[in-house]
Coordinates of C-alpha atoms in Angstrom, one line a residue:
X1 CA 101.7 61.0 -9.9
X2 CA 100.8 61.9 -6.2
X3 CA 97.4 62.6 -5.0
X4 CA 94.1 61.0 -5.8
X5 CA 93.1 60.2 -9.2
X6 CA 89.8 58.2 -10.7
X7 CA 90.4 54.4 -11.1
X8 CA 90.4 52.5 -14.3
X9 CA 90.2 48.7 -14.4
X10 CA 91.8 47.2 -17.6
X11 CA 90.7 43.6 -18.6
X12 CA 93.1 42.0 -21.2
X13 CA 92.2 39.9 -24.1
X14 CA 92.4 36.2 -24.4
X15 CA 96.2 36.2 -24.1
X16 CA 96.0 37.7 -20.7
X17 CA 98.3 40.1 -18.7
X18 CA 101.5 40.8 -20.6
X19 CA 103.9 43.9 -21.6
X20 CA 101.7 45.1 -24.2
X21 CA 98.8 45.6 -21.7
X22 CA 101.0 46.9 -18.9
X23 CA 102.5 49.6 -21.5
X24 CA 98.5 50.6 -22.1
X25 CA 98.1 50.7 -18.4
X26 CA 101.2 53.0 -18.2
X27 CA 100.2 55.2 -20.9
X28 CA 96.6 55.6 -19.3
X29 CA 98.3 56.2 -15.9
X30 CA 100.1 59.1 -17.7
X31 CA 96.8 60.8 -18.2
X32 CA 96.2 60.8 -14.3
X33 CA 94.2 57.7 -13.7
X34 CA 94.8 55.2 -11.1
X35 CA 95.1 52.0 -13.2
X36 CA 94.7 48.2 -12.5
X37 CA 95.5 45.7 -15.3
X38 CA 93.5 42.6 -14.0
X39 CA 94.6 39.0 -14.5
X40 CA 91.4 37.4 -15.9
X41 CA 92.8 33.8 -14.9
X42 CA 93.5 34.7 -11.2
X43 CA 91.5 32.0 -10.1
X44 CA 93.8 29.4 -11.7
X45 CA 97.2 30.7 -12.6
X46 CA 99.3 33.7 -11.8
X47 CA 100.3 36.2 -14.8
X48 CA 101.8 36.3 -17.1
X49 CA 100.5 33.1 -18.7
X50 CA 102.2 34.0 -22.4
X51 CA 105.1 36.6 -23.1
X52 CA 103.1 37.9 -25.9
X53 CA 100.3 37.4 -28.3
X54 CA 102.6 35.5 -30.7
X55 CA 103.6 32.9 -27.8
X56 CA 100.1 32.5 -27.2
X57 CA 99.2 31.5 -30.7
X58 CA 102.3 29.2 -31.0
X59 CA 101.8 27.8 -27.6
X60 CA 98.3 26.0 -27.6
X61 CA 97.1 29.1 -26.1
X62 CA 93.4 28.4 -26.9
X63 CA 93.3 25.1 -25.3
X64 CA 95.3 26.1 -22.3
X65 CA 93.2 29.1 -21.5
X66 CA 89.6 27.2 -22.3
X67 CA 88.9 26.0 -18.6
X68 CA 90.5 29.1 -17.0
X69 CA 88.2 31.5 -19.5
X70 CA 85.0 29.2 -18.6
X71 CA 84.9 30.6 -14.9
X72 CA 84.8 34.1 -16.3
X73 CA 81.1 34.0 -17.3
X74 CA 78.8 36.9 -16.2
X75 CA 78.8 35.9 -12.7
X76 CA 82.4 35.1 -12.4
X77 CA 83.1 38.5 -13.7
X78 CA 80.7 40.1 -11.7
X79 CA 82.0 38.5 -8.5
X80 CA 85.6 39.6 -9.7
X81 CA 84.5 43.1 -10.4
X82 CA 82.8 43.8 -7.3
X83 CA 86.1 42.6 -5.3
X84 CA 88.3 44.8 -7.6
X85 CA 86.1 47.8 -7.2
X86 CA 86.0 47.3 -3.2
X87 CA 89.8 47.0 -3.5
X88 CA 90.7 50.1 -5.7
X89 CA 88.3 52.1 -3.0
X90 CA 91.0 51.3 -0.3
X91 CA 93.9 52.4 -2.3
X92 CA 95.4 55.8 -1.4
X93 CA 95.9 56.8 -5.1
X94 CA 92.1 56.5 -5.9
X95 CA 89.6 59.5 -5.8
X96 CA 86.6 57.6 -4.3
X97 CA 84.4 60.9 -5.3
X98 CA 84.9 59.9 -8.9
X99 CA 83.5 57.2 -10.9
X100 CA 85.5 54.3 -12.1
X101 CA 86.2 53.5 -15.6
X102 CA 86.7 49.9 -17.2
X103 CA 87.9 48.6 -20.5
X104 CA 88.0 45.4 -22.1
X105 CA 89.5 43.7 -25.4
X106 CA 88.3 40.8 -27.5
X107 CA 87.2 38.3 -24.8
X108 CA 87.0 41.0 -22.3
X109 CA 84.6 43.4 -24.1
X110 CA 81.5 41.8 -22.3
X111 CA 83.3 42.3 -19.0
X112 CA 83.0 45.9 -19.2
X113 CA 79.3 46.0 -19.5
X114 CA 78.9 43.0 -16.7
X115 CA 81.5 45.1 -14.6
X116 CA 79.2 48.3 -15.0
X117 CA 76.2 46.4 -14.0
X118 CA 77.9 44.5 -11.0
X119 CA 78.7 48.0 -9.1
X120 CA 76.6 50.4 -10.8
X121 CA 77.1 53.0 -8.0
X122 CA 80.9 53.1 -8.8
X123 CA 81.3 52.3 -12.2
X124 CA 80.5 55.0 -14.6
X125 CA 82.1 54.1 -17.9
X126 CA 82.8 50.8 -20.1
X127 CA 84.7 50.8 -23.2
X128 CA 85.0 47.5 -25.5
X129 CA 87.5 47.3 -28.2
X130 CA 86.7 44.4 -30.7
X131 CA 84.6 42.9 -27.9
X132 CA 83.5 39.2 -28.9
X133 CA 79.7 38.1 -27.8
X134 CA 78.3 41.5 -26.8
X135 CA 75.0 40.3 -28.2
X136 CA 74.1 36.6 -27.4
X137 CA 70.5 35.9 -28.6
X138 CA 68.3 34.6 -25.9
X139 CA 70.9 35.0 -23.0
X140 CA 69.4 37.0 -20.1
X141 CA 73.1 37.7 -19.2
X142 CA 74.1 39.0 -22.5
X143 CA 76.0 42.2 -22.4
X144 CA 73.4 44.1 -24.3
X145 CA 70.6 42.8 -22.0
X146 CA 72.4 44.3 -18.9
X147 CA 72.9 47.9 -19.9
X148 CA 69.9 48.8 -17.7
X149 CA 71.6 47.4 -14.9
X150 CA 74.5 50.0 -15.1
X151 CA 74.7 53.7 -14.7
X152 CA 77.6 54.1 -16.9
X153 CA 78.3 55.7 -20.1
X154 CA 79.8 53.3 -22.9
X155 CA 82.2 53.5 -26.0
X156 CA 81.9 50.2 -28.1
X157 CA 84.5 50.2 -30.6
X158 CA 83.7 47.3 -33.4
X159 CA 86.0 45.7 -35.6
X160 CA 84.9 45.6 -39.2
X161 CA 85.4 41.7 -39.6
X162 CA 83.3 41.3 -36.6
X163 CA 80.8 43.7 -38.0
X164 CA 80.8 41.8 -41.4
X165 CA 80.2 38.6 -39.4
X166 CA 77.3 40.0 -37.5
X167 CA 76.2 43.1 -39.0
X168 CA 73.0 43.3 -36.9
X169 CA 74.9 43.6 -33.6
X170 CA 75.7 47.1 -33.7
X171 CA 72.0 48.1 -34.3
X172 CA 70.8 45.6 -31.5
X173 CA 73.5 47.5 -29.2
X174 CA 72.5 50.9 -30.1
X175 CA 68.6 50.0 -29.5
X176 CA 69.4 48.1 -26.1
X177 CA 71.6 51.2 -24.9
X178 CA 68.9 53.6 -25.9
X179 CA 65.9 51.6 -24.3
X180 CA 68.2 51.4 -21.2
X181 CA 68.8 55.1 -21.4
X182 CA 72.6 54.5 -21.2
X183 CA 74.7 57.1 -23.4
X184 CA 76.9 54.9 -25.6
X185 CA 78.9 55.7 -28.9
X186 CA 78.9 52.6 -30.9
X187 CA 81.0 52.5 -34.1
X188 CA 82.6 50.4 -36.5
X189 CA 86.3 50.8 -37.1
X190 CA 88.4 50.2 -40.1
X191 CA 90.5 47.7 -38.1
X192 CA 90.2 43.7 -37.8
X193 CA 89.6 41.9 -34.4
X194 CA 92.5 42.8 -32.3
X195 CA 93.4 46.2 -34.1
X196 CA 93.9 48.0 -30.8
X197 CA 96.3 45.9 -29.1
X198 CA 100.1 46.5 -29.9
X199 CA 101.4 43.0 -30.1
X200 CA 98.5 41.7 -32.1
X201 CA 99.1 40.7 -35.6
X202 CA 96.4 42.9 -36.9
X203 CA 97.5 46.1 -34.9
X204 CA 96.3 49.1 -36.8
X205 CA 98.1 52.0 -35.5
X206 CA 95.9 55.0 -36.9
X207 CA 92.7 53.4 -35.8
X208 CA 94.0 52.1 -32.7
X209 CA 95.1 55.9 -31.8
X210 CA 91.7 57.0 -33.0
X211 CA 90.1 54.6 -30.6
X212 CA 92.4 55.6 -27.8
X213 CA 91.6 59.2 -28.3
X214 CA 87.6 58.3 -28.0
X215 CA 88.5 56.4 -24.6
X216 CA 89.9 59.2 -23.1
X217 CA 87.1 61.4 -24.2
X218 CA 84.8 58.9 -22.7
X219 CA 86.6 59.0 -19.3
X220 CA 87.0 62.8 -19.2
X221 CA 83.2 63.0 -19.6
X222 CA 82.1 60.0 -17.6
X223 CA 84.5 60.0 -14.5

């Protein structure tokens, strides 16, 4: 639509920018947000790198993305985030008086907290869906150690199989957010790792829709 809207950054999962994430972006834009789906591998290759998740799995995706992905550590993500925020704030469609939201999936779950910490005066919401590596023991740049560098509110939607593998992570995240004074809704969903992504083999529509509703509630409150 016309006019100015709060900006939202969508970080895709390991298979990168593709139709299922563009569809999510359009769906969010229909709720009156100015949405940018970021190619996490922009330093190496243009998007799309894979047609869909199936192509990623059948085409040696993990091996291919390894070197690209390595550049998106905490420093790489924060450098990218600051550049993206700066670019968004120059766009006519963006309401710069509103906060910016950002959301990430699987690999990019950590990006959401790093992004909020990279531009705290602008990024006011972060949502991680089945994010991997939110609690990295002994790492100063572990996302859970960086809540206090942000001024955002958070939604952390955890997959049930990730929770089964790391049952203390949710408690550590809650404690870290509370200590940092950051509002955070942290919940284990009845879906496996990848359940919110439409082209994922474990997509679970009912729980994906519930997570989407919580995302919209976060943005309504925080932005």
